[in-house]
XYZ file of C-alpha atoms in Angstrom:
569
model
C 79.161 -187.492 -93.625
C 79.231 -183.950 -91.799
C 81.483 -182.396 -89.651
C 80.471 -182.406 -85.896
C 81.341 -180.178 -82.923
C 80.773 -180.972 -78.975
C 80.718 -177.963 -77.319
C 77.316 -177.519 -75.116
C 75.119 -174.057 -75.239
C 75.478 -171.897 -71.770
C 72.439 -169.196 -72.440
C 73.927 -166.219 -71.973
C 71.318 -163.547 -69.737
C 70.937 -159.781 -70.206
C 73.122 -157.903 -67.690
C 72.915 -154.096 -67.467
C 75.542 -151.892 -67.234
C 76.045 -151.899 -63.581
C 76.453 -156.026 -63.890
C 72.704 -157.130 -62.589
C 69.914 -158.125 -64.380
C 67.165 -155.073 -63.711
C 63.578 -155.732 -62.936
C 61.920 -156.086 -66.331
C 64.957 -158.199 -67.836
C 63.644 -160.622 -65.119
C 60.079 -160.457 -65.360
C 61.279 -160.986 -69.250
C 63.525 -163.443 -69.210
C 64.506 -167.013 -67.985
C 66.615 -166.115 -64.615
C 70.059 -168.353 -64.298
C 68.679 -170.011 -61.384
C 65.197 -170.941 -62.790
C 64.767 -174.589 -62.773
C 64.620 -175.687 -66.223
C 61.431 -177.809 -67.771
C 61.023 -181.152 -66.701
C 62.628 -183.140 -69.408
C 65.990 -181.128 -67.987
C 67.580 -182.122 -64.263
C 67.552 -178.871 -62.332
C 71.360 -177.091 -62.459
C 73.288 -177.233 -59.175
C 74.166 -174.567 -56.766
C 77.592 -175.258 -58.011
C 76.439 -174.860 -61.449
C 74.628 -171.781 -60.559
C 77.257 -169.703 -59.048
C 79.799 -170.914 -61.943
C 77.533 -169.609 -64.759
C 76.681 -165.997 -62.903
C 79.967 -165.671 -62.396
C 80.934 -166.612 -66.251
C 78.706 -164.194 -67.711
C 79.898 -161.142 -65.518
C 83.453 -162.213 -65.811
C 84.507 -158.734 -67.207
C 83.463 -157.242 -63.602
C 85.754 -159.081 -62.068
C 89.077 -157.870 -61.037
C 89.900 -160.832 -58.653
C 88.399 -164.720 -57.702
C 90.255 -164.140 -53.968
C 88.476 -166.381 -51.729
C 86.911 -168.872 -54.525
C 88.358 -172.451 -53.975
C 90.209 -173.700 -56.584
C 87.855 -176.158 -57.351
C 85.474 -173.374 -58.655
C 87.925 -171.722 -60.751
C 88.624 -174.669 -62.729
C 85.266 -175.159 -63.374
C 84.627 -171.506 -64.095
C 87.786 -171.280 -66.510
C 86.277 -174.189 -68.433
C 83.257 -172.540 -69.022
C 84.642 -169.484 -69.750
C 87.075 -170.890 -72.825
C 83.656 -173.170 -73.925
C 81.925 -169.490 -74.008
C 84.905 -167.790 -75.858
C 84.738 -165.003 -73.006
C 88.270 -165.542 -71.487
C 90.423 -162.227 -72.500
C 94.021 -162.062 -72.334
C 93.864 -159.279 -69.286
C 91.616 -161.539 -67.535
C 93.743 -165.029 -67.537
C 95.931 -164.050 -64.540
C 92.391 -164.138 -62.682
C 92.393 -167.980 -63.636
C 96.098 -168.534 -63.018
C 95.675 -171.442 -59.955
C 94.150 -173.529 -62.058
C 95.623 -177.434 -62.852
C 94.323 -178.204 -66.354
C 93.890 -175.435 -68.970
C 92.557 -176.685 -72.342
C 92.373 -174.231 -75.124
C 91.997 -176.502 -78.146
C 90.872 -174.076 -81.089
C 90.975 -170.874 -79.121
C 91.181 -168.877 -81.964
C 92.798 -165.504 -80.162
C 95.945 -167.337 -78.249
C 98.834 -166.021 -78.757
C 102.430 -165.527 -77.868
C 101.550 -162.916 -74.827
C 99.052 -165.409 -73.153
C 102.201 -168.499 -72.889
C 103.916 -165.230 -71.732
C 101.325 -164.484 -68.770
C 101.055 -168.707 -68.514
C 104.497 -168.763 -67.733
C 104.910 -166.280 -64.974
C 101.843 -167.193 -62.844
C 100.369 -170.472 -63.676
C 102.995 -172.061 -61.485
C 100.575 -175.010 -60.401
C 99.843 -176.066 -64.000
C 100.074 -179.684 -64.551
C 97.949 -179.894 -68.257
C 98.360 -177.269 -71.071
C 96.308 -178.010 -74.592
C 97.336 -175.386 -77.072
C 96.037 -177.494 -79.898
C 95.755 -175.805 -83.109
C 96.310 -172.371 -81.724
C 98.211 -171.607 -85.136
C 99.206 -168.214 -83.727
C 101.959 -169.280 -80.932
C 105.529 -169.350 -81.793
C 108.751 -170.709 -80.456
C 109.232 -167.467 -78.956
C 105.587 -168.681 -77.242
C 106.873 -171.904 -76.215
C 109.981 -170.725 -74.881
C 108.379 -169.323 -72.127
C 106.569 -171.380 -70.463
C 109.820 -173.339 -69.313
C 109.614 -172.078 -65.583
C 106.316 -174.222 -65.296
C 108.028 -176.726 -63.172
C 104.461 -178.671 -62.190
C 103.949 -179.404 -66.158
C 103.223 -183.081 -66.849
C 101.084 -182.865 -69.439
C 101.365 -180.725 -72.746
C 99.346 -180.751 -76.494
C 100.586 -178.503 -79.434
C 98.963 -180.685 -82.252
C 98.985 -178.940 -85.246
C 100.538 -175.624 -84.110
C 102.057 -174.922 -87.358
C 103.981 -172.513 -86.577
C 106.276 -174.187 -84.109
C 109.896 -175.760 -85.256
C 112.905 -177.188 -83.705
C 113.336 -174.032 -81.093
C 110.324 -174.805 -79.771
C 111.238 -178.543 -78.952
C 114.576 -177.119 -77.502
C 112.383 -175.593 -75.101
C 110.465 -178.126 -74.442
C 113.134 -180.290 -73.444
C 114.084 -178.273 -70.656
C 110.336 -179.295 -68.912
C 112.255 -181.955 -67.514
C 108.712 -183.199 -65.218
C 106.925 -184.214 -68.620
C 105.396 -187.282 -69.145
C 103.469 -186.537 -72.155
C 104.199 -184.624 -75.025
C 101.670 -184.332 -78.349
C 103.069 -182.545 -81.238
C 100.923 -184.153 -84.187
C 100.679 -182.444 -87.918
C 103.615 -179.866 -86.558
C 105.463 -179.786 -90.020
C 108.044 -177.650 -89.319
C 109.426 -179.942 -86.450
C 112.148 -182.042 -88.209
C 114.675 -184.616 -86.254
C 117.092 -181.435 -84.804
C 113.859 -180.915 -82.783
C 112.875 -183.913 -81.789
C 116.297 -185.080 -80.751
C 116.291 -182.313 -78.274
C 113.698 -184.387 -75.921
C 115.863 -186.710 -75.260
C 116.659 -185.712 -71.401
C 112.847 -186.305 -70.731
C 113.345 -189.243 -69.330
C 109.928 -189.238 -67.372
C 108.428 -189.480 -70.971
C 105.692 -191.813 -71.091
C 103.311 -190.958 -74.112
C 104.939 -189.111 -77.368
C 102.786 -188.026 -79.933
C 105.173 -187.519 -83.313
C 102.183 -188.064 -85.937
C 102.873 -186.279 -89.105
C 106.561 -184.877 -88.688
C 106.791 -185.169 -92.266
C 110.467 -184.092 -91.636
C 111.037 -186.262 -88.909
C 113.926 -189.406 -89.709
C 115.860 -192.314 -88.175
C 118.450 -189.946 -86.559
C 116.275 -187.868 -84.709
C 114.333 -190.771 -83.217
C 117.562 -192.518 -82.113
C 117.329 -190.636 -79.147
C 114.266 -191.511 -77.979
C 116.409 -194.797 -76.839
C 117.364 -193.268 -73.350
C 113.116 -192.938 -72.819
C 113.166 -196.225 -71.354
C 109.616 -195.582 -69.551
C 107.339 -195.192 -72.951
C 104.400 -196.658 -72.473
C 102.389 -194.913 -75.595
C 104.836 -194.064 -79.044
C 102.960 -192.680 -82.026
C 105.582 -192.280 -85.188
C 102.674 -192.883 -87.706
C 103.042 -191.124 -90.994
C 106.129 -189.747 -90.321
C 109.337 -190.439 -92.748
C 111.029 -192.992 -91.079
C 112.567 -196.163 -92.170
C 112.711 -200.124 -90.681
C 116.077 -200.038 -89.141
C 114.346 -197.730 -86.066
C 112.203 -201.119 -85.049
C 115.315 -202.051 -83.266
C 114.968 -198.885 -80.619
C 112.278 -200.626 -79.565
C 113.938 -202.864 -77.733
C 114.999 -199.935 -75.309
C 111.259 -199.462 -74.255
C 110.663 -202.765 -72.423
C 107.401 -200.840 -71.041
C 105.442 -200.091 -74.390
C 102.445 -200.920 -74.646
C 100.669 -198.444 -77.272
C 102.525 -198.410 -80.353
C 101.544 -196.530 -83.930
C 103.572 -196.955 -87.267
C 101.097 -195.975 -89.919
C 102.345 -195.539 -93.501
C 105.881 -196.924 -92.599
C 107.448 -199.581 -94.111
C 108.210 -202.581 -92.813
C 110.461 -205.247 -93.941
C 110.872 -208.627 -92.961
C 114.043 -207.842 -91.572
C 112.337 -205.553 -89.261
C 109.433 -207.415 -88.500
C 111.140 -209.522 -85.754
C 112.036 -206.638 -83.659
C 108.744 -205.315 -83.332
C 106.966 -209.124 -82.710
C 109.668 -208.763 -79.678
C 107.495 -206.241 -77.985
C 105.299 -208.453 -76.197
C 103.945 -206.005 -73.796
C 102.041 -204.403 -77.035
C 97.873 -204.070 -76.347
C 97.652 -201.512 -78.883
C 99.131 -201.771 -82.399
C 98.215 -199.505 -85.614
C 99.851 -200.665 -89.164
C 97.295 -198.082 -91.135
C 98.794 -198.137 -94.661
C 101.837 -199.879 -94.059
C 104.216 -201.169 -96.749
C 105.025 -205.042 -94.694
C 106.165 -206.834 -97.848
C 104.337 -210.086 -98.524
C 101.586 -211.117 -96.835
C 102.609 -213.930 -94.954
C 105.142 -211.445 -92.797
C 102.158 -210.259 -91.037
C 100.981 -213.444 -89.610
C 104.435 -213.138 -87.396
C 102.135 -210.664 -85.445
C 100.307 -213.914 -83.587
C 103.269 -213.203 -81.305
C 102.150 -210.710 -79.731
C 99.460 -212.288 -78.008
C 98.538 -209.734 -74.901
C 97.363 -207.376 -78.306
C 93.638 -206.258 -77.749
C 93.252 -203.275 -80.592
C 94.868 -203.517 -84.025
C 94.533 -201.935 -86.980
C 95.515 -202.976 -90.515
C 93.264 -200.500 -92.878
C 94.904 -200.005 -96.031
C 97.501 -202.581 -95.840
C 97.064 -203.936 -99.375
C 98.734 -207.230 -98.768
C 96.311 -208.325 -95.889
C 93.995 -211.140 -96.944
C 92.199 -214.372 -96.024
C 95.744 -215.619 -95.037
C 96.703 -213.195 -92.960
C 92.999 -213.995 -91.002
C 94.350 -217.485 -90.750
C 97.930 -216.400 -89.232
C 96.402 -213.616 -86.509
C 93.626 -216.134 -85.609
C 94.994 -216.912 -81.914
C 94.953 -213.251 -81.099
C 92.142 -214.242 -78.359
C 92.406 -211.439 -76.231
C 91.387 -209.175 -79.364
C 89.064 -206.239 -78.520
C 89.201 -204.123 -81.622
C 90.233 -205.669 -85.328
C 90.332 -202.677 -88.227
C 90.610 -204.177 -91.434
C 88.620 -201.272 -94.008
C 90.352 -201.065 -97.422
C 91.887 -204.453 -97.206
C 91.595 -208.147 -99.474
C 89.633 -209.736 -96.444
C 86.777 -211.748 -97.909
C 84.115 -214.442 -96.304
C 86.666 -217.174 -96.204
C 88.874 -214.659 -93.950
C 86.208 -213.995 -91.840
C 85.873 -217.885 -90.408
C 89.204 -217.149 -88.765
C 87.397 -214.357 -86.574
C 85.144 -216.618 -85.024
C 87.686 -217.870 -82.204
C 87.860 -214.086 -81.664
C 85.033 -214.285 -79.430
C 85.902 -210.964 -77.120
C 85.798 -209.034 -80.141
C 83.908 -205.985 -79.581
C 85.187 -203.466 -82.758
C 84.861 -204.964 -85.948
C 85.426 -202.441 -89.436
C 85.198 -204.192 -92.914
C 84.789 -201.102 -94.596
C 85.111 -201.123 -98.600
C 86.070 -205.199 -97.732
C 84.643 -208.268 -100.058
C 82.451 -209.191 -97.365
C 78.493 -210.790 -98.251
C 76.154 -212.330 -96.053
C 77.769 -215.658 -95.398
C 79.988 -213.736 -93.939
C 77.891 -211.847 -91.723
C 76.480 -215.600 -90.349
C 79.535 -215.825 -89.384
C 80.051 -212.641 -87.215
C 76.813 -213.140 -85.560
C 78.064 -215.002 -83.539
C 80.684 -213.170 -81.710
C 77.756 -211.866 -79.291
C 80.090 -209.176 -77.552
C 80.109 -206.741 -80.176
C 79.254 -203.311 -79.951
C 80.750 -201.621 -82.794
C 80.219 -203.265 -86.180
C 81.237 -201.269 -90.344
C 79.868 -203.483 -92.833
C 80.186 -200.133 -95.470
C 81.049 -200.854 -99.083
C 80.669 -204.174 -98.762
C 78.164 -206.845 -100.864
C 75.747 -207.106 -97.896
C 71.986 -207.292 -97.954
C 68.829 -207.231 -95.739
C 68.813 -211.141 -95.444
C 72.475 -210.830 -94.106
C 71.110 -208.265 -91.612
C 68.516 -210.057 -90.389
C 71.064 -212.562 -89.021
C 72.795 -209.852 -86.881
C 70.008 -209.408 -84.305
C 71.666 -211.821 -82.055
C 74.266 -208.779 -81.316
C 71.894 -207.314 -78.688
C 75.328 -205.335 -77.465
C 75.785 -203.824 -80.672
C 75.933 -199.761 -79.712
C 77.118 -198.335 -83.425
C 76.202 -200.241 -87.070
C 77.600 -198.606 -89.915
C 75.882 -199.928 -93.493
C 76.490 -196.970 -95.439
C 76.551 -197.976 -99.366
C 75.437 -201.274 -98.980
C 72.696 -203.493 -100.097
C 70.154 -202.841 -97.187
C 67.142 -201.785 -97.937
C 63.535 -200.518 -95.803
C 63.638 -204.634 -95.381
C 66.820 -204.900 -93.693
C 66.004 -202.075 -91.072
C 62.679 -204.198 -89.677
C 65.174 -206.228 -88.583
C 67.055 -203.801 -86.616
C 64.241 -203.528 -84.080
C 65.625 -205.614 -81.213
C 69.282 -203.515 -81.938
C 67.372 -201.644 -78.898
C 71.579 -200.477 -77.571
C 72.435 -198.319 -80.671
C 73.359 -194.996 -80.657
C 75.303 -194.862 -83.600
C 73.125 -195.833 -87.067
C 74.136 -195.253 -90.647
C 72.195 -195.859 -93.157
C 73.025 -193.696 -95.965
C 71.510 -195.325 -98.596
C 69.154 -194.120 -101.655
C 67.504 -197.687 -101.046
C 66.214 -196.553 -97.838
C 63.082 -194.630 -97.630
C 60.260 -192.953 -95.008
C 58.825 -197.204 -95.154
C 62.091 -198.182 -92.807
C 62.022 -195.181 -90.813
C 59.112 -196.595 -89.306
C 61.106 -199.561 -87.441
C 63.664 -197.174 -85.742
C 61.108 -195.526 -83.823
C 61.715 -198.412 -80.913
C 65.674 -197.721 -80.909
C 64.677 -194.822 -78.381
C 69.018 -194.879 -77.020
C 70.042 -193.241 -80.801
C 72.091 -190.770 -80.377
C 73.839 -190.348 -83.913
C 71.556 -190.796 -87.086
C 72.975 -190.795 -90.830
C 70.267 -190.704 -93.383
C 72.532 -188.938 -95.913
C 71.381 -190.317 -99.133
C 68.628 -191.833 -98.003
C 64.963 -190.714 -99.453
C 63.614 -189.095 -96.638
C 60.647 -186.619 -96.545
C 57.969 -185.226 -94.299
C 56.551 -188.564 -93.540
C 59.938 -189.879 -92.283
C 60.731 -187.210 -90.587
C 57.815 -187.785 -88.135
C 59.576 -191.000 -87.344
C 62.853 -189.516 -86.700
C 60.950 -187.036 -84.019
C 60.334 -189.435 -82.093
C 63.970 -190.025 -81.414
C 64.483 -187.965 -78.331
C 68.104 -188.861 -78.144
C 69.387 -187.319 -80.973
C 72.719 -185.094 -80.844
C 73.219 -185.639 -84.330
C 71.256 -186.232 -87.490
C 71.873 -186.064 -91.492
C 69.305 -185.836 -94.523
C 70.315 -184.802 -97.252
C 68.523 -186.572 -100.179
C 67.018 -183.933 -101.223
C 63.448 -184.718 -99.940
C 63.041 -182.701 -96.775
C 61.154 -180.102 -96.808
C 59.829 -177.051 -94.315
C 57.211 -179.132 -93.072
C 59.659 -182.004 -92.070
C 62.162 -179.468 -90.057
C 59.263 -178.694 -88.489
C 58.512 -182.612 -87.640
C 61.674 -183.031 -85.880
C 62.157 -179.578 -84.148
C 61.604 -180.890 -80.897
C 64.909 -182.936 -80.816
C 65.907 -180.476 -78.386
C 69.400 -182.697 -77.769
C 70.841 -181.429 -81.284
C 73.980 -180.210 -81.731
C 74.909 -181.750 -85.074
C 72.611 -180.808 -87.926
C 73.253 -181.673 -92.034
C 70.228 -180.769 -93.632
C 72.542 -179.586 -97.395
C 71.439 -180.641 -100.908
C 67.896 -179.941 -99.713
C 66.598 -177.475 -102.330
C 63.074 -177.097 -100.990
C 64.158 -176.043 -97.641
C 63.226 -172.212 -97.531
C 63.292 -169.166 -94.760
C 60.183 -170.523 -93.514
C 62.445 -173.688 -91.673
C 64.229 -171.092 -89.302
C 62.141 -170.780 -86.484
C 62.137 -174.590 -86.169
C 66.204 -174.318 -86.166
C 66.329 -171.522 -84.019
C 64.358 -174.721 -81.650
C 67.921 -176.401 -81.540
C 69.269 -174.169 -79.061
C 72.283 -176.533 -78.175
C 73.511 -176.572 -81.874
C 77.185 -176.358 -82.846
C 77.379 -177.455 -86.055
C 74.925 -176.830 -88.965
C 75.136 -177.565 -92.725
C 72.224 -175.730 -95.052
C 74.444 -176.029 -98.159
C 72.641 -175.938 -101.214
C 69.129 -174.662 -100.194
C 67.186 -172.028 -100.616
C 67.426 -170.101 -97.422
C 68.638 -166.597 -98.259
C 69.864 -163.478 -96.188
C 66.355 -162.825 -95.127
C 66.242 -165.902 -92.641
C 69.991 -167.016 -92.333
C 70.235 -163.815 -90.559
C 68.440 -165.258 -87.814
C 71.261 -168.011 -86.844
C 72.851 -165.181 -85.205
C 70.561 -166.395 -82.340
C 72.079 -170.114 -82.476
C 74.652 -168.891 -79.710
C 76.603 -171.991 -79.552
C 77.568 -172.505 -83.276
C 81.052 -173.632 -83.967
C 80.707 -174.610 -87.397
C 78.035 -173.260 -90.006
C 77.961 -174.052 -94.092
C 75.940 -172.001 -96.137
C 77.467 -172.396 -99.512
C 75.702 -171.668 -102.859
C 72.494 -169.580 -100.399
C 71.802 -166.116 -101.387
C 73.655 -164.318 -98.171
C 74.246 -160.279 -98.174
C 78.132 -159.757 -97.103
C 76.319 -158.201 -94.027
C 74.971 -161.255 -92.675
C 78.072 -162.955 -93.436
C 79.698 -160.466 -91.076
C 77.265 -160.688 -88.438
C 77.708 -164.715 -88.928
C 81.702 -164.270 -88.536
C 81.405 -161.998 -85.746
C 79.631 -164.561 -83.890
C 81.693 -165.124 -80.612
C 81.636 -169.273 -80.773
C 82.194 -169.652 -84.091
C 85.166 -171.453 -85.780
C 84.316 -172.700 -89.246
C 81.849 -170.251 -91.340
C 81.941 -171.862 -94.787
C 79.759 -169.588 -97.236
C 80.289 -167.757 -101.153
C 80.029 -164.043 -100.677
C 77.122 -162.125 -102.613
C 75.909 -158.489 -102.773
């Protein structure tokens, strides 16, 4: 239910003014190259040199003589850090990959500097930097070792910007998802790439037929995402230009049965997403059987698909991954799956789905990733799933299941991924998850949780990521779980009773990057401290008491991306 970040806590170590630690900051403090406690493996020289370096980046004025090696390994810890500068990035400038997803201080001087000196640069991710321009883009057209580029949801790019871009004639993959102001002028533009293999076009909301008419002369596509973009049917016949394709996405498009043919003539397809699309009567989608090399498709939200369309799709055999949430698919449906037997993603979320039908899916033993949410099942049902030993993620959020239904969970011993947000589950099922020792990802949302269950949940050494937020948890159960020392995603909102005295126990998470405390009773006094949680990314305090000072000191936090809070005096 909460957001979660992945980016892992570096400790950053005092440093004087002449750039070494003195003599009392080390008799004071952990050292870089102390060998961590035992439950930690002990870093690597590598590792060592990478994070001294990192934290006195702003002595150096030149990496002459470090292998390249290094600095790509010391330029991705300094962007996970948020300590690369814009004076500094010609230091960095051999480097092959640069990701800067989020950085939030890019801007149209660093694709300047990119563009003059990163001349062996074969992958650039400017994702949501919403600061760069076309003027941005423009330059970095003299990077003539550029494969690879991401601008997802760069807003402020338009159809200059894809004129530029279409003079990186060495591109083979482009991603320009959620970029509104693209429209088909732009897009048409790429159409000399012909070493185009994956094209990312999600959410051109201004994007038509004419503009992808020339992604005909890309005869190499392999990957083609056009979902929820405005385009019509009569484009399915392009398709036939890109022999090669074997990824294809067309959510929210409509699709006629005039159209349907052309795209059952891409028989190459392994990877098909219909999310939301408008495909006329039912029975047009069981012309997809033709396509029988598919492995992963996804029909969420297609209203029309039912039991029938089960029936139709059933000699898909080489199916990996079926999506069918927000659909008509009831138990009778669900027979067709069981020829399906190499199934190993199955979501029925908000489906008509009960327990008969869950005898049914037991059987297909290779599972690993099962959603049951929303949907009429019970414990019973549940206790015929423990035949999926595989099973590595079970969603049964909303659902019937109660503290009966998780003592049956106890030979699941492969999950990392558990939901059970639920008010029918209590501390009395926490109990049986103490044996599922490989959970990684806990959701305990609405579930009745309290001190008691929280000593459970401790036990869970695994744990990156954990939400409770019924309202039961307490000081005393913070304190329970405070040695999950692994946690970097923490929702503990709606909890009224938690108070300062919790802090210390979350200043324990030191890996944290995303923490929700929404709606409890922490104040300025102790969310103060968080300052100290160096890795945060992401941090809701809404409706605490919070002084505008600590919301300053919270903002001016170098990591952080998402501070979510109401302002008080």
């Amino acid at each position: 239910m909460g957001s979660s970040c992945s980016n892992l806590l570096k400790r950053n170590y005092p440093i004087s003014e002449q750039g070494e630690g003195s003599q009392e900051q080390l008799l004071d403090d952990e050292p870089p190259y102390a060998i961590p406690s035992s439950r930690h493996r002990p870093p690597t020289l590598t590792a060592c040199c990478i994070k001294c370096i990192s934290d006195n980046f702003s002595y150096f004025r030149s990496l002459e003589g470090l292998p390249n090696e290094l600095v790509q390994q010391l330029f991705v810890e300094l962007v996970s850090k948020r300590l690369l500068h814009l004076e500094q990035l010609p230091l960095v400038s051999s480097v092959v990959d640069a990701a800067f997803p989020y950085y939030p201080i890019i801007s149209d001087d660093w694709l300047q500097v990119m563009g003059r000196s990163f001349h062996s640069i074969s992958r650039l991710d400017l994702s949501c930097c919403i600061d760069i321009t076309d003027q941005g883009v423009h330059a970095l057209t003299g990077l003539t070792s550029l494969t690879v580029l991401k601008l997802d949801g760069c807003l402020r790019l338009g159809d200059a910007a894809m004129q530029s871009v279409g003079e990186l004639d060495t591109l083979t993959c482009l991603s320009v998802a959620g970029c509104s102001r693209i429209a088909s002028t732009g897009i048409s533009c790429l159409a000399g790439l012909t070493r185009m293999q994956d094209l990312n076009l999600e959410q051109l909301c201004r994007l038509s037929d004419d503009g992808l008419h020339c992604l005909q002369h890309l005869t190499r596509m392999r990957s083609l995402n056009i979902g929820w973009c405005r385009v019509q049917d009569p484009f399915l016949e392009v398709l036939r230009t890109m022999p090669k394709l074997k990824s294809l996405n067309l959510s929210a498009l409509p699709i006629s049965d005039a159209g349907m043919p052309h795209l059952c003539e891409m028989t190459r397809l392994v990877v098909l997403r219909l999310t939301a699309c408008k495909a006329g009567p039912e029975t047009s989608l069981t012309a997809l059987s033709a396509l029988v090399h598919l492995q992963y498709l996804d029909l969420s939200q297609c209203d029309d698909v039912g039991d029938e369309t089960l029936h139709g799709l059933r000699g898909l055999v080489d199916l990996r991954a079926l999506l069918l949430a927000h659909t008509q698919v009831t138990d009778s449906g669900i027979q067709h799956l069981s020829r399906l037997v190499q199934l190993r993603v199955l979501v029925l979320d908000c489906c008509h789905v009960t327990n008969a039908g869950l005898a049914i899916i037991a059987g297909l033993t290779n599972m690993e990733r099962l959603d049951l949410s929303d949907n009429a099942v019970t414990s019973s049902g549940v206790a015929t799933l423990t035949a999926l030993v595989s099973l590595t993620s079970l969603n049964l959020f909303s659902t019937g299941v109660s503290d009966a239904g998780v003592a049956h969970l106890v030979s699941l011993r492969e999950l990392k991924m558990l939901n059970l947000d639920s008010r029918l589950i209590s501390d009395a099922g926490l109990m049986f998850i103490t044996c599922l020792t490989n959970l990684q990802e806990l959701d305990l949302f609405g579930a009745r949780v309290t001190e008691v269950g929280a000593v459970h949940i401790g036990a869970l050494t695994s744990l990156s990521s954990l939400e409770m937020c019924g309202g039961g948890i307490t000081d005393e159960a913070v304190e329970a779980v405070r040695g999950l020392t692994r946690m970097r995603n923490l929702n503990l909102s709606q909890n009224d009773q938690l108070s300062n005295r919790c802090v210390p126990s979350l200043l324990d998470f030191v890996s944290l990057t995303s923490l929700n405390v929404a709606g409890t009773s922490l104040t300025h006094e102790g969310l103060k401290h968080l300052t100290e949680l160096t890795s945060l990314t992401s941090l809701c305090i809404s409706g605490c008491r919070v002084h505008n000072s600590t919301l300053t000191a919270l903002q001016g936090m170098r990591s952080m991306l998402y501070l979510t809070a109401d302002a008080r005096n």
